[in-house]
Amino acid sequence: MYGTQQRRQNHHHIILNSHRVGIIGGGLAGLSTAYHLLEKNPSTDITIFDQYPTPGIGGASAVAGGLLHPLNPRGKLAWNGLEGLALANKLVNAACEFENDVVLRNKIYRIAMNEDQVTKFQTTANQLPEFATWLDQPSSNSSSSADDALKLSGDCKVLHMKSYMKGLWSSCQSIGTGTKEWITLPEQEEKEDIGTSNNNIEWEERLKDFDTVIFAAGSGLFQTSSLLEKEEFPIHLVGGQSIEMTMNDGDDDDDKILWNAIICGKYVSPMIEKNRVLIGSTHEFKEEPMTPNEVEDELKTRSYHFASGVWDNGTIDRITSATRVQSNRGPYGRLPIVGKLKDCRHHPNSWIFTGLSGRGLLYHGLFGHNLVNMILEENTTEGSEILNWWRPKL
């Protein structure tokens, strides 16, 4: 017992005095981990490896809808939803110190389409009055044909993902005395995934000078010729495509639900540009992605009943796509995968943070915080059963 405690104290002392951390992936998971490491130990040297030259211009995090709220798809509070919301807002506030337009809206509407949902959403409003308000008729000018909605406000927000991630990286760069470096992977690797090495540069060579390595990317970790083996984790790779549209009526009154975010299975979310919205997203398990016509048909069919005004008055600009890592459903729902990797061939002190999927904004702060605590204490059982839900049962 004493020996284990002494080793942890020695490990913690080493980290607090000199620690070089390599983070593979500069999306929500990687940036949250970097921020919490620097907050705990400002002298940490951080290097982020990413396919893109700056944060927020590629990957699943960059094309997300930007909807920050603590509810699950059934309209109930998600596991640790309030703690996740608080820690996410802490990161949002840090990003806002360096970037404008991080927060696009301060409310989100969850439309009720049947009596069962009405009852559930009314219960949520009664239980969580600090951010949930039940509206019988949210707006006579709404683009939705539904009359009832749960309005999420308070700490619930719509974020511009590019501005948020750029601001969060700037915040990381401002903390402490350690070096912060963003390394863009060679161009030939961008065409594949971040684990491919067409120019024979071995990841072991890249990572050999780091004390700790954190695999914090998404699908690139697991796709063909990649860094980690997908079969070793309880995950699926899920394709997602969304549609960006320009509205033609020219009215962007902030009081209209149309210009705020609407969730009802699919979502409609305002973009940073005036009169533009994002509709998403498809959920694709097949190897071949949907064609543009199939994407339009799928999203229109699934969203027209609550966003007819968007489809009737909008013009499609482009379709965005990304592949997400979706974890299998466990006893606490779909939770991210965090923890220490055993026998990783790339580095002896390797950790993982992936599988944020559709709850990336809610959980990136919480699980980044938990992971950093595990790393600093060299405690692979932090949170025990909950955080280690993904490991095989012995």
Coordinates of C-alpha atoms in Angstrom, one line a residue, residues 43-267:
S43 CA 4.7 24.1 -17.1
T44 CA 3.6 21.2 -19.2
D45 CA 4.9 21.2 -22.8
I46 CA 2.0 20.4 -25.1
T47 CA 2.3 19.2 -28.8
I48 CA -0.9 18.6 -30.8
F49 CA -0.7 16.5 -34.0
D50 CA -3.5 17.0 -36.4
Q51 CA -4.4 16.6 -40.0
Y52 CA -5.3 20.3 -40.3
P53 CA -3.2 23.4 -39.8
T54 CA -5.5 25.2 -37.4
P55 CA -8.3 24.1 -35.0
G56 CA -11.9 24.0 -36.2
I57 CA -11.5 23.5 -40.0
G58 CA -11.8 19.8 -40.3
G59 CA -13.0 16.6 -38.7
A60 CA -16.3 15.7 -37.0
S61 CA -15.9 18.3 -34.3
A62 CA -15.7 21.1 -36.8
V63 CA -18.9 20.2 -38.7
A64 CA -21.0 19.5 -35.6
G65 CA -24.2 21.4 -35.0
G66 CA -22.8 23.2 -31.9
L67 CA -25.7 22.4 -29.6
L68 CA -24.7 22.5 -26.0
H69 CA -27.3 21.1 -23.6
P70 CA -27.6 18.4 -20.9
L71 CA -30.5 16.3 -22.1
N72 CA -30.5 12.9 -23.7
P73 CA -32.6 12.1 -26.8
R74 CA -35.6 11.3 -24.6
G75 CA -35.6 14.8 -23.1
K76 CA -34.3 13.7 -19.7
L77 CA -31.1 14.7 -18.0
A78 CA -28.2 12.8 -19.4
W79 CA -25.7 11.0 -17.1
N80 CA -23.8 13.7 -15.2
G81 CA -25.4 16.2 -17.5
L82 CA -25.2 19.2 -15.2
E83 CA -21.6 18.6 -14.4
G84 CA -20.8 18.2 -18.0
L85 CA -22.7 21.4 -18.9
A86 CA -20.8 23.3 -16.2
L87 CA -17.3 22.1 -17.3
A88 CA -18.2 22.7 -21.0
N89 CA -19.2 26.3 -20.2
K90 CA -16.0 26.8 -18.4
L91 CA -14.1 26.0 -21.6
V92 CA -16.5 28.1 -23.6
N93 CA -15.9 31.1 -21.4
A94 CA -12.1 30.6 -21.8
A95 CA -12.5 30.5 -25.6
C96 CA -14.7 33.7 -25.5
E97 CA -11.7 35.6 -24.1
F98 CA -9.9 35.2 -27.4
E99 CA -12.5 34.8 -30.1
N100 CA -15.7 36.7 -31.0
D101 CA -18.9 34.8 -32.2
V102 CA -18.2 31.7 -30.1
V103 CA -21.8 31.8 -28.8
L104 CA -24.4 32.2 -31.5
R105 CA -27.5 31.8 -29.5
N106 CA -28.4 31.3 -25.8
K107 CA -31.4 29.1 -26.3
I108 CA -32.4 25.8 -27.9
Y109 CA -35.9 24.5 -28.6
R110 CA -36.7 20.8 -28.2
I111 CA -40.0 20.2 -30.1
A112 CA -42.6 17.8 -28.7
M113 CA -44.3 15.8 -31.5
N114 CA -46.7 13.6 -29.4
E115 CA -48.4 13.4 -26.0
D116 CA -45.8 11.2 -24.5
Q117 CA -43.1 13.7 -25.3
V118 CA -45.3 16.6 -24.0
T119 CA -45.6 14.8 -20.6
K120 CA -41.8 14.0 -20.5
F121 CA -40.8 17.5 -21.4
Q122 CA -43.1 19.1 -18.9
T123 CA -41.6 16.9 -16.2
T124 CA -38.1 18.0 -17.3
A125 CA -39.2 21.6 -17.1
N126 CA -40.5 21.1 -13.5
Q127 CA -37.4 19.2 -12.4
L128 CA -34.8 21.6 -14.1
P129 CA -36.3 25.1 -14.0
E130 CA -32.9 26.7 -14.0
F131 CA -32.6 26.0 -17.7
A132 CA -35.7 24.3 -19.0
T133 CA -39.0 26.1 -19.7
W134 CA -42.2 24.5 -21.1
L135 CA -43.9 26.5 -23.9
D136 CA -47.4 25.5 -25.0
Q137 CA -47.1 27.7 -28.2
P138 CA -43.5 28.9 -28.6
S139 CA -44.1 31.3 -31.5
S140 CA -46.8 32.1 -34.0
N141 CA -44.0 32.9 -36.5
S142 CA -42.2 29.6 -36.0
S143 CA -40.9 27.5 -38.9
S144 CA -42.2 24.5 -37.1
S145 CA -45.7 22.9 -37.4
A146 CA -45.5 21.7 -33.8
D147 CA -47.1 23.8 -31.1
D148 CA -45.3 22.6 -28.0
A149 CA -41.7 22.9 -27.1
L150 CA -39.2 22.8 -24.3
K151 CA -37.0 25.9 -24.3
L152 CA -33.5 25.3 -23.1
S153 CA -31.7 28.4 -22.0
G154 CA -29.4 29.5 -19.1
D155 CA -26.1 27.6 -19.7
C156 CA -27.5 26.0 -22.9
K157 CA -26.0 27.5 -26.0
V158 CA -25.4 27.2 -29.8
L159 CA -21.7 27.5 -30.6
H160 CA -19.8 28.3 -33.7
M161 CA -17.5 25.4 -33.6
K162 CA -14.6 26.9 -35.6
S163 CA -14.5 30.0 -33.4
Y164 CA -14.9 27.9 -30.2
M165 CA -12.0 25.5 -31.0
K166 CA -9.8 28.3 -32.3
G167 CA -10.4 30.3 -29.1
L168 CA -9.8 27.3 -26.8
W169 CA -6.5 26.6 -28.4
S170 CA -5.6 30.3 -28.0
S171 CA -6.5 30.0 -24.3
C172 CA -4.2 26.9 -24.0
Q173 CA -1.4 28.9 -25.5
S174 CA -1.9 31.6 -23.0
I175 CA -1.5 29.4 -19.9
G176 CA 1.7 28.9 -18.1
T177 CA 5.3 28.7 -19.2
G178 CA 5.5 25.4 -21.1
T179 CA 5.8 25.3 -24.9
K180 CA 2.7 24.7 -27.0
E181 CA 3.0 23.5 -30.5
W182 CA 0.5 22.5 -33.2
I183 CA 2.1 20.1 -35.8
T184 CA 0.2 19.5 -39.1
L185 CA 0.7 16.0 -40.4
P186 CA 2.4 15.7 -43.8
E187 CA 0.1 16.4 -46.8
Q188 CA 0.2 12.8 -48.1
E189 CA -1.2 11.6 -44.8
E190 CA -4.2 13.9 -44.9
K191 CA -5.6 12.0 -47.9
E192 CA -5.7 8.8 -45.8
D193 CA -6.1 9.0 -42.0
I194 CA -3.8 10.1 -39.2
G195 CA -2.4 6.6 -38.7
T196 CA -1.2 6.1 -42.3
S197 CA 2.5 6.7 -43.0
N198 CA 3.0 6.8 -46.8
N199 CA 6.4 8.4 -46.4
N200 CA 7.5 5.7 -43.9
I201 CA 7.7 8.1 -41.0
E202 CA 7.0 5.9 -38.0
W203 CA 4.8 7.1 -35.2
E204 CA 7.2 5.6 -32.7
E205 CA 9.8 8.0 -34.0
R206 CA 7.4 11.0 -33.7
L207 CA 6.4 10.1 -30.2
K208 CA 9.6 8.8 -28.6
D209 CA 10.6 12.1 -26.9
F210 CA 7.2 12.5 -25.0
D211 CA 6.6 11.4 -21.5
T212 CA 2.9 10.9 -22.1
V213 CA 1.0 10.3 -25.3
I214 CA -2.8 10.8 -25.6
F215 CA -4.8 9.4 -28.5
A216 CA -7.6 12.0 -28.6
A217 CA -8.7 11.9 -32.2
G218 CA -11.9 10.3 -33.7
S219 CA -12.3 8.0 -36.6
G220 CA -8.8 8.5 -37.9
L221 CA -7.5 6.4 -35.0
F222 CA -9.3 3.3 -36.2
Q223 CA -9.7 3.4 -40.0
T224 CA -7.6 1.4 -42.4
S225 CA -3.8 1.3 -41.7
S226 CA -4.5 3.3 -38.5
L227 CA -3.0 3.7 -35.1
L228 CA -5.4 1.6 -33.0
E229 CA -7.4 -1.5 -33.8
K230 CA -11.1 -0.8 -33.9
E231 CA -11.9 -4.4 -32.9
E232 CA -10.3 -3.8 -29.5
F233 CA -12.8 -1.2 -28.5
P234 CA -16.7 -1.3 -28.1
I235 CA -17.3 1.2 -30.9
H236 CA -18.8 1.7 -34.4
L237 CA -17.7 4.2 -37.0
V238 CA -20.8 6.2 -38.1
G239 CA -20.9 8.5 -41.1
G240 CA -22.8 11.8 -40.8
Q241 CA -23.8 14.3 -43.5
S242 CA -25.5 17.7 -42.9
I243 CA -26.9 20.4 -45.2
E244 CA -26.0 24.1 -45.1
M245 CA -28.9 26.3 -46.4
T246 CA -29.4 30.0 -47.0
M247 CA -32.9 31.3 -46.1
N248 CA -34.5 33.6 -48.7
D249 CA -37.0 35.6 -46.5
G250 CA -34.3 37.9 -45.2
D251 CA -35.8 38.1 -41.7
D252 CA -33.5 37.0 -38.9
D253 CA -35.5 38.2 -35.9
D254 CA -33.9 36.4 -32.9
D255 CA -37.2 35.9 -31.2
K256 CA -38.4 33.5 -33.9
I257 CA -37.7 29.9 -33.3
L258 CA -36.6 29.6 -36.9
W259 CA -33.4 31.6 -36.0
N260 CA -32.7 29.5 -33.0
A261 CA -31.8 25.9 -32.8
I262 CA -34.5 23.3 -33.1
I263 CA -34.1 19.6 -32.0
C264 CA -36.5 16.9 -32.8
G265 CA -34.5 13.8 -33.7
K266 CA -32.7 15.7 -36.4
Y267 CA -31.8 19.4 -35.8

